[in-house]
Tab-separated table of C-alpha atoms and ligand atoms in Angstrom:
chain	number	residue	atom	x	y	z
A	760	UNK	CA	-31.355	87.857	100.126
A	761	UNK	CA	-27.921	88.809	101.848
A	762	UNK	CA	-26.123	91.812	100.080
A	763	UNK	CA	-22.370	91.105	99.637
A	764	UNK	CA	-21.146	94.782	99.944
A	765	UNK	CA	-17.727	95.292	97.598
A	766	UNK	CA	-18.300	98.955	96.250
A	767	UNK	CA	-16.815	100.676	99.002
A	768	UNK	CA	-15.397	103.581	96.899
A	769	UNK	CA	-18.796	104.832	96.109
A	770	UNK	CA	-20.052	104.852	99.730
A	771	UNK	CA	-19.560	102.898	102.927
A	772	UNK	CA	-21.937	102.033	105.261
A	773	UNK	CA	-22.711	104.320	108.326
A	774	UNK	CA	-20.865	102.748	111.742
A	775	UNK	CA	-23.699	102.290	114.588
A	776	UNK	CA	-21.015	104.530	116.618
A	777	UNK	CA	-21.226	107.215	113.917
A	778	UNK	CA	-25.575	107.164	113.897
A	779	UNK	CA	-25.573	106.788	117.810
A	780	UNK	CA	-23.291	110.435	118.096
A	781	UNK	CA	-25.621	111.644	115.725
A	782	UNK	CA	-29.373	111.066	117.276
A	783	UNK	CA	-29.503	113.268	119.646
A	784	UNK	CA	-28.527	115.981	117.031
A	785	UNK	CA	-31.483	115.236	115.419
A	786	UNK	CA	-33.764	115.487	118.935
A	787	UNK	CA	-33.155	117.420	121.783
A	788	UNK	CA	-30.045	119.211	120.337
A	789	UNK	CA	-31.412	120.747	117.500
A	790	UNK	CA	-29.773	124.387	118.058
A	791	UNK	CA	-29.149	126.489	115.217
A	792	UNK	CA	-25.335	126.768	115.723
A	793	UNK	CA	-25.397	130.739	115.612
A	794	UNK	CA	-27.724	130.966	118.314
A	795	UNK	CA	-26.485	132.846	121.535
A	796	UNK	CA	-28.223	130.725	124.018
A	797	UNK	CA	-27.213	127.510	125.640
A	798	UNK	CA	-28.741	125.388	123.219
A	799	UNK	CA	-27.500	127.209	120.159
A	800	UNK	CA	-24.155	127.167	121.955
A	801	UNK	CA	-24.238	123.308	122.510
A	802	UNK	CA	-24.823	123.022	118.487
A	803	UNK	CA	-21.586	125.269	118.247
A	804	UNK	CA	-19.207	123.018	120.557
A	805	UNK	CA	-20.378	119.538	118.749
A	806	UNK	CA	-19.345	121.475	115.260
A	807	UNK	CA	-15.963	122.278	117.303
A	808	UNK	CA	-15.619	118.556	118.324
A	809	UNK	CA	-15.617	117.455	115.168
A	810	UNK	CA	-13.769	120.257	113.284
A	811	UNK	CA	-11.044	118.784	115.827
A	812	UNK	CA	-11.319	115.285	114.647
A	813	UNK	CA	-11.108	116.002	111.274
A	814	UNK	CA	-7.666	118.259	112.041
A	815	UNK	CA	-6.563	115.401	113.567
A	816	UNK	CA	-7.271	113.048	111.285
A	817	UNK	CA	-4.925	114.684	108.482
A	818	UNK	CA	-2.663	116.517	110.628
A	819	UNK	CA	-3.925	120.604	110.566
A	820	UNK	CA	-4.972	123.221	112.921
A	821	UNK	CA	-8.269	122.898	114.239
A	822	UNK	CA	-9.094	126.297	112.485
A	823	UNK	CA	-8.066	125.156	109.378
A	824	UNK	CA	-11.214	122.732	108.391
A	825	UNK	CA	-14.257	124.224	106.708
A	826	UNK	CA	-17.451	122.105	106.590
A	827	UNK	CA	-19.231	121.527	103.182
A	828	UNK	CA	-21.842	119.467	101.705
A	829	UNK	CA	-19.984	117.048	100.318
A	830	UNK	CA	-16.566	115.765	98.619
A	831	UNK	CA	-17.731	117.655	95.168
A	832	UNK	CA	-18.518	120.819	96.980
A	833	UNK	CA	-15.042	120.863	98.716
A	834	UNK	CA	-13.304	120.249	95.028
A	835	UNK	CA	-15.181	122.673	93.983
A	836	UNK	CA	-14.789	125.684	96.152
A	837	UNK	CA	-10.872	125.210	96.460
A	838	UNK	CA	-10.417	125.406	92.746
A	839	UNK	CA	-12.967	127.765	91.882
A	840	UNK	CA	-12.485	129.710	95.093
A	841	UNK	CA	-8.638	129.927	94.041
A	842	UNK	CA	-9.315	130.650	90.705
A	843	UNK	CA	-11.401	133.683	91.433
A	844	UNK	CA	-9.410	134.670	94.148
A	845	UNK	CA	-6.115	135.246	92.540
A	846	UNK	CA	-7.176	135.456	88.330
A	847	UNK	CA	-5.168	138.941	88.508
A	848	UNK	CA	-2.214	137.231	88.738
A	849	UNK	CA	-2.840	134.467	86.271
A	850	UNK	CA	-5.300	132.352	84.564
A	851	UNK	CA	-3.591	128.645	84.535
A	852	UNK	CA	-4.213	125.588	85.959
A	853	UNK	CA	-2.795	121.990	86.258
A	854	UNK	CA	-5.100	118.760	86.444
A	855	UNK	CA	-4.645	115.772	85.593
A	856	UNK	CA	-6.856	113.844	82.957
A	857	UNK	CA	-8.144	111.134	85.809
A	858	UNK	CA	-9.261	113.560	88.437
A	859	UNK	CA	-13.181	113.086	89.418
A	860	UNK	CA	-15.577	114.553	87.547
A	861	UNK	CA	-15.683	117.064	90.765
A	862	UNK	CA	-12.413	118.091	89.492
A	863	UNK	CA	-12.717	117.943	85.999
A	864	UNK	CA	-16.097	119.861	85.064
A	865	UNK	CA	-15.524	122.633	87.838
A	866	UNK	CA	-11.608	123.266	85.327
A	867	UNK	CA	-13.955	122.641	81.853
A	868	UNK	CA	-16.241	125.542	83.532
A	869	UNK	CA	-13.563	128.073	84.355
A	870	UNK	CA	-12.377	127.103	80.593
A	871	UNK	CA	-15.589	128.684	79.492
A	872	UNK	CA	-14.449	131.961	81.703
A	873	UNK	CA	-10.973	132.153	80.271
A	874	UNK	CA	-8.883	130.311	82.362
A	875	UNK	CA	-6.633	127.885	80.699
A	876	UNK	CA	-6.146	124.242	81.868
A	877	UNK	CA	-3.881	121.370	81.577
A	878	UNK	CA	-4.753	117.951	81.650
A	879	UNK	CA	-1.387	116.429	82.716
A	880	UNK	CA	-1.354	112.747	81.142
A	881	UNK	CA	-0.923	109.104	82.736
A	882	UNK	CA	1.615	106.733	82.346
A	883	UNK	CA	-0.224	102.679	82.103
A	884	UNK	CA	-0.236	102.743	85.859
A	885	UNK	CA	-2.547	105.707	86.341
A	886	UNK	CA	0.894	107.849	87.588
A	887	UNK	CA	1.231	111.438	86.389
A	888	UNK	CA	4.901	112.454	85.487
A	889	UNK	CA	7.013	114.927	87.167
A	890	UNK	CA	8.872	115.832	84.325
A	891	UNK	CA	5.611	117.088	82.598
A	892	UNK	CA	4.275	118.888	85.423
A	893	UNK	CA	7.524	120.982	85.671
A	894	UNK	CA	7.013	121.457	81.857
A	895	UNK	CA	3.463	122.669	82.276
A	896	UNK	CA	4.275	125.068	84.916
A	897	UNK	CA	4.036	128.892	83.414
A	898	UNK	CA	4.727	132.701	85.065
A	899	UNK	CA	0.617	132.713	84.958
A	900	UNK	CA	-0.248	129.586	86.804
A	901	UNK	CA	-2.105	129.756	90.042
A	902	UNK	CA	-3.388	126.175	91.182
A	903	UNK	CA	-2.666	122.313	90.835
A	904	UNK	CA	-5.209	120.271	91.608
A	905	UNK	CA	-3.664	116.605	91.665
A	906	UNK	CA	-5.911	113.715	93.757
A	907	UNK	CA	-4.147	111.983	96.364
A	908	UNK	CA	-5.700	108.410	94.860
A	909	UNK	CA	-8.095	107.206	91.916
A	910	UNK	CA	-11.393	106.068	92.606
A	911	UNK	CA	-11.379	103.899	89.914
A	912	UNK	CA	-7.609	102.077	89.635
A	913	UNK	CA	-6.393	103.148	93.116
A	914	UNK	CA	-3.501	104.342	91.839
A	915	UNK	CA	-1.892	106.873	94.869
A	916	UNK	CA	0.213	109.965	93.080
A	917	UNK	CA	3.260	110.921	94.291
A	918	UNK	CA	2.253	113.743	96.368
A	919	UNK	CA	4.837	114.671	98.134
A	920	UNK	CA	6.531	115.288	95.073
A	921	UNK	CA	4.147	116.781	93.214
A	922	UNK	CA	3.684	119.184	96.435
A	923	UNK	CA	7.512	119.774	96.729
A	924	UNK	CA	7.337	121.155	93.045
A	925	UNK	CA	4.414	123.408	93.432
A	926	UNK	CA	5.974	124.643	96.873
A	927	UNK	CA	9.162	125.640	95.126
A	928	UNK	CA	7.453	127.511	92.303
A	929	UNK	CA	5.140	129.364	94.971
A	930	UNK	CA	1.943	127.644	93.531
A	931	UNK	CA	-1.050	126.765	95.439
A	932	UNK	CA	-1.179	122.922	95.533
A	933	UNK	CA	-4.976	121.105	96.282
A	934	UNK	CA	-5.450	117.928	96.599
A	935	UNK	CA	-9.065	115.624	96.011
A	936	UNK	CA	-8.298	112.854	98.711
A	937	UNK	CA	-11.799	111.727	98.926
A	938	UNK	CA	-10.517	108.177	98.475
A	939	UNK	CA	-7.031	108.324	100.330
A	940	UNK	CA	-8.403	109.567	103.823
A	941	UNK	CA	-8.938	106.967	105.984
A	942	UNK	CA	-6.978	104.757	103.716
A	943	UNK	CA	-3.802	106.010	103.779
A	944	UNK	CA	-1.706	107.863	106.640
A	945	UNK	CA	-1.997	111.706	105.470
A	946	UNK	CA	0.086	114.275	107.378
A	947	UNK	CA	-0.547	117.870	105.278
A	948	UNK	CA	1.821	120.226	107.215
A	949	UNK	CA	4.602	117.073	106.824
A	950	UNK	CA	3.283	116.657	102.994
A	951	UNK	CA	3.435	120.336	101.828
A	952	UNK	CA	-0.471	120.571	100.697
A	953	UNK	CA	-2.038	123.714	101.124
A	954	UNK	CA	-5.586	122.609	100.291
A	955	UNK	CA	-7.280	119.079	100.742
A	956	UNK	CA	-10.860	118.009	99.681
A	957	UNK	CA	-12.606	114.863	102.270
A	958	UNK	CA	-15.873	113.337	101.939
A	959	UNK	CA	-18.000	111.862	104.806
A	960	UNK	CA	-19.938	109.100	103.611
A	961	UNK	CA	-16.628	107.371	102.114
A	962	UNK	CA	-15.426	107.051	105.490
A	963	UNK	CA	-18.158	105.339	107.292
A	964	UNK	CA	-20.205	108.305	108.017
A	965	UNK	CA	-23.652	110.325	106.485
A	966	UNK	CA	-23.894	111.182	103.020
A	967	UNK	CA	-24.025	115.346	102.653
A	968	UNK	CA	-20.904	116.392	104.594
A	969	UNK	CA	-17.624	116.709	103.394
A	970	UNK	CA	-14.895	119.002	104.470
A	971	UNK	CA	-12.108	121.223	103.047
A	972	UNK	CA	-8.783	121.837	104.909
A	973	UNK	CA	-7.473	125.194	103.664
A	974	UNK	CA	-3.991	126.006	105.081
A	975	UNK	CA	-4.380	129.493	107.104
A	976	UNK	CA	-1.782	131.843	105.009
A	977	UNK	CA	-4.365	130.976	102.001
A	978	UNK	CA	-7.343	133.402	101.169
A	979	UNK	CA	-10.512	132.370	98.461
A	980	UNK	CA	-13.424	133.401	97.319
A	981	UNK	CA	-16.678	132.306	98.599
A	982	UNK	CA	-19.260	131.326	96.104
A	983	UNK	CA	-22.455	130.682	98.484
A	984	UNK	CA	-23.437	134.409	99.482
A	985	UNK	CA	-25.435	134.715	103.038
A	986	UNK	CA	-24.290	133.963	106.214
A	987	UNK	CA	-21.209	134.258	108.003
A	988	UNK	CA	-20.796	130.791	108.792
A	989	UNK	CA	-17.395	128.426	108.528
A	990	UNK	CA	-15.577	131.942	109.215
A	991	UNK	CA	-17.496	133.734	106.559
A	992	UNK	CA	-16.501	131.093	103.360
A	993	UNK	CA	-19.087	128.866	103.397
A	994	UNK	CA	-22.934	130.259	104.092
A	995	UNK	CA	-25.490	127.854	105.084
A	996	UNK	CA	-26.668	127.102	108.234
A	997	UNK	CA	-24.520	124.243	109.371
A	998	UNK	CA	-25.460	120.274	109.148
A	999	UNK	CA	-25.040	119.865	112.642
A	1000	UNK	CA	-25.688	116.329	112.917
A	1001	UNK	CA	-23.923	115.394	109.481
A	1002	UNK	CA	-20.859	117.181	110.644
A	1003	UNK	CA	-21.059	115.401	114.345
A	1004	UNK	CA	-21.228	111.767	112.611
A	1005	UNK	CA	-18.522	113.039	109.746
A	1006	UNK	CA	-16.351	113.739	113.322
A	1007	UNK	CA	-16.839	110.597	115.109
A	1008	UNK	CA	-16.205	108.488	111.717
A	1009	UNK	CA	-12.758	110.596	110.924
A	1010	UNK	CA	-12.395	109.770	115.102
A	1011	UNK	CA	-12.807	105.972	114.416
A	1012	UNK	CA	-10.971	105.392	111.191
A	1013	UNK	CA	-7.737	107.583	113.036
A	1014	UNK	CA	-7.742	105.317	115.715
A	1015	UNK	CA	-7.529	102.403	113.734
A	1016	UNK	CA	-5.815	102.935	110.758
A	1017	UNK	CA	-2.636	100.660	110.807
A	1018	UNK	CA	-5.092	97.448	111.219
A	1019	UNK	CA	-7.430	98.610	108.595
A	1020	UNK	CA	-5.011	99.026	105.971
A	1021	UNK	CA	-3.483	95.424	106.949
A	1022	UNK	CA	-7.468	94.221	106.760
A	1023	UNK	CA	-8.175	95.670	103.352
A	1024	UNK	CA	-4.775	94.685	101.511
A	1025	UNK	CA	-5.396	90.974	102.819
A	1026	UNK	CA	-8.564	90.757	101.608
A	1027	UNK	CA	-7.965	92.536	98.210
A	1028	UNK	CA	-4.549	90.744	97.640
A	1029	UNK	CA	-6.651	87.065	98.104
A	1030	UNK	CA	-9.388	88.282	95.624
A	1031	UNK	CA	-6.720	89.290	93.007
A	1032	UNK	CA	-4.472	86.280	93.558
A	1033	UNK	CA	-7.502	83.965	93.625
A	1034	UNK	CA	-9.060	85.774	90.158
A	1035	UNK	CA	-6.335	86.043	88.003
A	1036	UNK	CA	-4.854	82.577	88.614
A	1037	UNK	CA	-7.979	81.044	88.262
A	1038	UNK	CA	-9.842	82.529	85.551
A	1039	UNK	CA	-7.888	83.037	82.023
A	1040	UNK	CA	-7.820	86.427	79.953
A	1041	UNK	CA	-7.916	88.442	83.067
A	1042	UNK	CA	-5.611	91.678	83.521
A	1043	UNK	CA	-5.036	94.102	86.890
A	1044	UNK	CA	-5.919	97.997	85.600
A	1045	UNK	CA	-3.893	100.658	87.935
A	1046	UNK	CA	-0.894	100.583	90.092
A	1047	UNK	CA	0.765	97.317	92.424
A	1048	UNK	CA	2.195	99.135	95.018
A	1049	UNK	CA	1.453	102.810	94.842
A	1050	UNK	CA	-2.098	101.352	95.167
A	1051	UNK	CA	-5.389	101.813	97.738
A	1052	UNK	CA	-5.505	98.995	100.456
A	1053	UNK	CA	-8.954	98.283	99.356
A	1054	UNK	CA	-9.016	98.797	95.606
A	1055	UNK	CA	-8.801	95.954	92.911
A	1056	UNK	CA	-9.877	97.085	89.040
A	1057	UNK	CA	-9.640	93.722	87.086
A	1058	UNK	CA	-11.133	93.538	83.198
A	1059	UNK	CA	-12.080	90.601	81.995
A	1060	UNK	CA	-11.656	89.780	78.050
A	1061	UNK	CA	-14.958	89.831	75.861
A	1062	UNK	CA	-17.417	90.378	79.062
A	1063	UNK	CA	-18.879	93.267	79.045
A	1064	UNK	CA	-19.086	94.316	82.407
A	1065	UNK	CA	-22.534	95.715	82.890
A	1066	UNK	CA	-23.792	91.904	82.171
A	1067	UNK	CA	-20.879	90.447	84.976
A	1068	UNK	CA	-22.846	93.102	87.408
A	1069	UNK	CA	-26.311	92.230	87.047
A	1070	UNK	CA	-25.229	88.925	87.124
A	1071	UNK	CA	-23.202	89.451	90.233
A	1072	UNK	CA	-26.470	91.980	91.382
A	1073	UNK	CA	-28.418	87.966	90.802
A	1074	UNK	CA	-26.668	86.782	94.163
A	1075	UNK	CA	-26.730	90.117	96.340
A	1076	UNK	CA	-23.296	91.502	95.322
A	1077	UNK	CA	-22.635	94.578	94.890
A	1078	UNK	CA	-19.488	95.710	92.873
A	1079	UNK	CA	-18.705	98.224	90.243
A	1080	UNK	CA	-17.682	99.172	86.529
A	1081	UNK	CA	-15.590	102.305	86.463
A	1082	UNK	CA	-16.656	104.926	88.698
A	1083	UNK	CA	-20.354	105.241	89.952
A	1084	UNK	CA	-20.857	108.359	88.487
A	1085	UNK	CA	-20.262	106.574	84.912
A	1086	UNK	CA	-21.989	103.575	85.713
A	1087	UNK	CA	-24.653	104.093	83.100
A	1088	UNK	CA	-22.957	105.754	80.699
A	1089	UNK	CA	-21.698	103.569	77.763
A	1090	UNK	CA	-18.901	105.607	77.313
A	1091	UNK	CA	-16.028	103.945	78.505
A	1092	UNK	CA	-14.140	105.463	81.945
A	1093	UNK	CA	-11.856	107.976	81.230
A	1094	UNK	CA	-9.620	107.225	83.573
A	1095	UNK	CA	-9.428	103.414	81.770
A	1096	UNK	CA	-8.697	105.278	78.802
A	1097	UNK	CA	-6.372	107.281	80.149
A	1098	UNK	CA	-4.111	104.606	81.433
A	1099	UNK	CA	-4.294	103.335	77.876
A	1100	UNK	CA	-6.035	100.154	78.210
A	1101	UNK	CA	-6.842	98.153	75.116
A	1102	UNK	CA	-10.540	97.655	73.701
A	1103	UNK	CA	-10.968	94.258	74.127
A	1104	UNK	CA	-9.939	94.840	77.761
A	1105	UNK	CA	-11.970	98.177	78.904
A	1106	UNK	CA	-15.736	97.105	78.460
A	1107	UNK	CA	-14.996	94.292	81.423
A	1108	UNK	CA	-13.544	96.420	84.079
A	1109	UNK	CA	-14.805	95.164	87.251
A	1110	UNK	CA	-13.698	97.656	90.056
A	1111	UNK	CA	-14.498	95.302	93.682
A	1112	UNK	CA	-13.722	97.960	96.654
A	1113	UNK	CA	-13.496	96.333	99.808
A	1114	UNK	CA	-14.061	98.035	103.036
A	1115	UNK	CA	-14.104	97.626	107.123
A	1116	UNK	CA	-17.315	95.597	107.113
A	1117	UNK	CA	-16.175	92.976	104.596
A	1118	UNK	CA	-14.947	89.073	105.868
A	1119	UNK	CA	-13.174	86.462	104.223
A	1120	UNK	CA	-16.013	84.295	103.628
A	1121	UNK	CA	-17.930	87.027	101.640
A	1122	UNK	CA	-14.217	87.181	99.740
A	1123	UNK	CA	-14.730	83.511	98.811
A	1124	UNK	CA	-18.655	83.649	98.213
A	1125	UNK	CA	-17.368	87.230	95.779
A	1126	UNK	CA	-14.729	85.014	94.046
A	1127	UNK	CA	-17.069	81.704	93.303
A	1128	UNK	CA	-20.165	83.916	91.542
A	1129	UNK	CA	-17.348	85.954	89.634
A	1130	UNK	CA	-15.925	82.597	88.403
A	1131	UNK	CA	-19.545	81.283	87.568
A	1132	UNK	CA	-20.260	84.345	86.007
A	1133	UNK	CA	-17.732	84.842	83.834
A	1134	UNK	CA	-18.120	81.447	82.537
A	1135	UNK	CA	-22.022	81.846	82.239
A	1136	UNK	CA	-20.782	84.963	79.384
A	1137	UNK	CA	-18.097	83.806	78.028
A	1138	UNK	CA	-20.179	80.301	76.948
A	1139	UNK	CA	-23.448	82.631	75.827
B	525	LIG	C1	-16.741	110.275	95.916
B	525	LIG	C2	-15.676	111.170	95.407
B	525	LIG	C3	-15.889	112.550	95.288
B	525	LIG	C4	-17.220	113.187	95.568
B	525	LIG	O1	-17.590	113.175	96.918
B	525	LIG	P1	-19.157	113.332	97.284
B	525	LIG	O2	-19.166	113.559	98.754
B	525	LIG	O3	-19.814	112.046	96.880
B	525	LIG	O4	-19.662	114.492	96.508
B	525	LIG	C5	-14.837	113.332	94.855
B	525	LIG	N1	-13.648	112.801	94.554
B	525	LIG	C6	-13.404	111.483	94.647
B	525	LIG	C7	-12.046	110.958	94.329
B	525	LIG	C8	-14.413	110.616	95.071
B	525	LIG	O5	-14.179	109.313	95.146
């Protein structure tokens, strides 16, 4: 059977340009990076490549990417990192209450160490408010973490704003934009954020590598002791081929990224349009504007979605409830409850994530089973 791919947000596929870069890492370049011969030093110069990609890609210095081992890791070590680095000065930190679990379990473990967290709430849009962040700001607080966009509702934040605040107040400002690079045009230096998380395989390349861009005039602690790799923050011998494919993918979506927007929005606008006019007690969860190109969260009344999916999983589509991480979890998404949806509207959240691969026929072959589907349940 065919698989209908919609669940881009929880990984894309790999681009045959992004495994071709990658094979010969795997072969005949197989250097350990912090060798001093040739073939050590080859390792080096691909990691350089692609450290310049990924600058590129969001608008840094070169020598302000660090390599990690994923999108969590990078959350991760900037808020932990910044929280150990500067708890003499203060112990308080501002979240928000839909950040990724990345987010949101490394600030519930610095809770257990003493530091003190807010949870800045969401208005029915998913949008934090700028009034309440200024609120939350005290003398003591040293980081706020704010994603860029939701992996569940899409919903983008007002960054620059929220960067503009923490700028004036002399506050550290980090940003998860696992889900915004490559989907949105990100500029740093032009934005004001001092640290940004990026994951690999949600951008068309391997699973493993992420990235974090720390801005140079900002120092944390390490928390993998060894080696004095990724200038002596980040031990581990590097993922040499991980981090060439993670460059060539930030490489391709850069080059591209005006007419894969336009792509996405097309495609997501005619699911939407075509669900909610044809299929009663149907309602859009997140943002309209302010929104990913690719995302669409719909619920649909009285269908639980878990049946909708294994339905849907009957004809080789794959699409999503919540977030991934949640996705057996009966609980329902916090970010759903969050943005204060109703509870004969959060068990049928249907989040369909489209991505570069996707066509307009799959749209329409996506949009009849959803239809027959929903019908199926709603008549059981
Ligand atoms: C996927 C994701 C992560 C985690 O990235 P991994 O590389 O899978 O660990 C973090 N934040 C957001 C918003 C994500 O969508």
């Amino acid at each position: 059977m065919s698989i209908y791919y919609f669940d881009n947000s929880a990984t894309t596929k790999v681009k045959k340009e992004v495994i071709d870069e990658m094979i010969p890492y795997f072969s005949e370049e197989y250097g350990n990076p912090s060798s001093i011969y040739s073939l050590g030093r080859n390792s080096k110069k691909a990691i350089e490549k692609a450290r310049k990609q990924l600058a590129d890609l969001i608008g840094c210095k070169k020598n302000e990417i660090y390599f990690v081992g994923s999108g969590t890791e990078a959350d991760n070590m900037a808020i932990k990192g910044i929280a150990y680095k500067n708890q003499y000065k203060g112990k308080h930190i501002i979240t928000s209450k839909i950040e990724h679990l990345a987010v949101l379990e490394s600030c519930k473990f610095l809770e257990k160490q003493g530091f003190e967290i807010t949870y800045l709430n969401v208005d029915k849009n998913g949008f934090i408010d700028l009034n309440e962040l200024r609120n939350s700001i005290r003398e003591d607080t040293i980081l706020i973490s704010i994603m860029f966009a939701n992996n569940e509702i899409g919903t983008i934040e007002p960054i620059e704003d929220i960067a503009e605040t923490a700028k004036s107040k002399n506050i550290i400002f980090h940003t998860d934009a696992v889900q915004a690079v490559g989907n949105v045009k990100i500029d740093v230096k032009k934005m004001n954020i001092d640290m940004l998380s990026i994951s690999s395989h949600k951008i068309y390349g391997p699973k493993g590598v992420g990235a974090l861009y720390i801005s140079e005039n900002i120092e944390i602690e390490k928390f993998l002791n060894g080696g004095h790799q990724e200038k002596n923050i980040r031990a581990s011998t590097e993922n040499v081929p991980g981090i060439v494919g993670f460059g060539k993918a930030a490489e391709m979506v850069n080059s591209d990224l005006d007419n894969h927007i336009r792509k996405l929005k097309e495609l997501k606008n005619y699911y939407v349009e075509n669900i909610i006019t044809t299929i009663p007690d149907t309602k859009i969860n997140g943002a309209v504007n302010a929104r990913l190109p690719g995302n669409s969260n719909i619920s649909f009344k009285n269908i639980n979605s878990s049946d909708l999916l294994l339905e849907l999983d009957n004809s080789g589509i794959c699409a999503s409830g919540g977030s991934a991480c949640n996705s057996k979890e009966p609980t329902p998404s916090h970010v759903l409850n969050a943005i204060g949806v109703e509870s004969e509207w959060i068990n049928g959240a249907i989040r369909v994530t489209f991505g570069d691969f996707n066509t307009k026929e799959e749209v329409d072959y996506l949009i009849k089973n959803i239809a027959e589907s929903v019908k199926k349940l709603r008549n059981q």
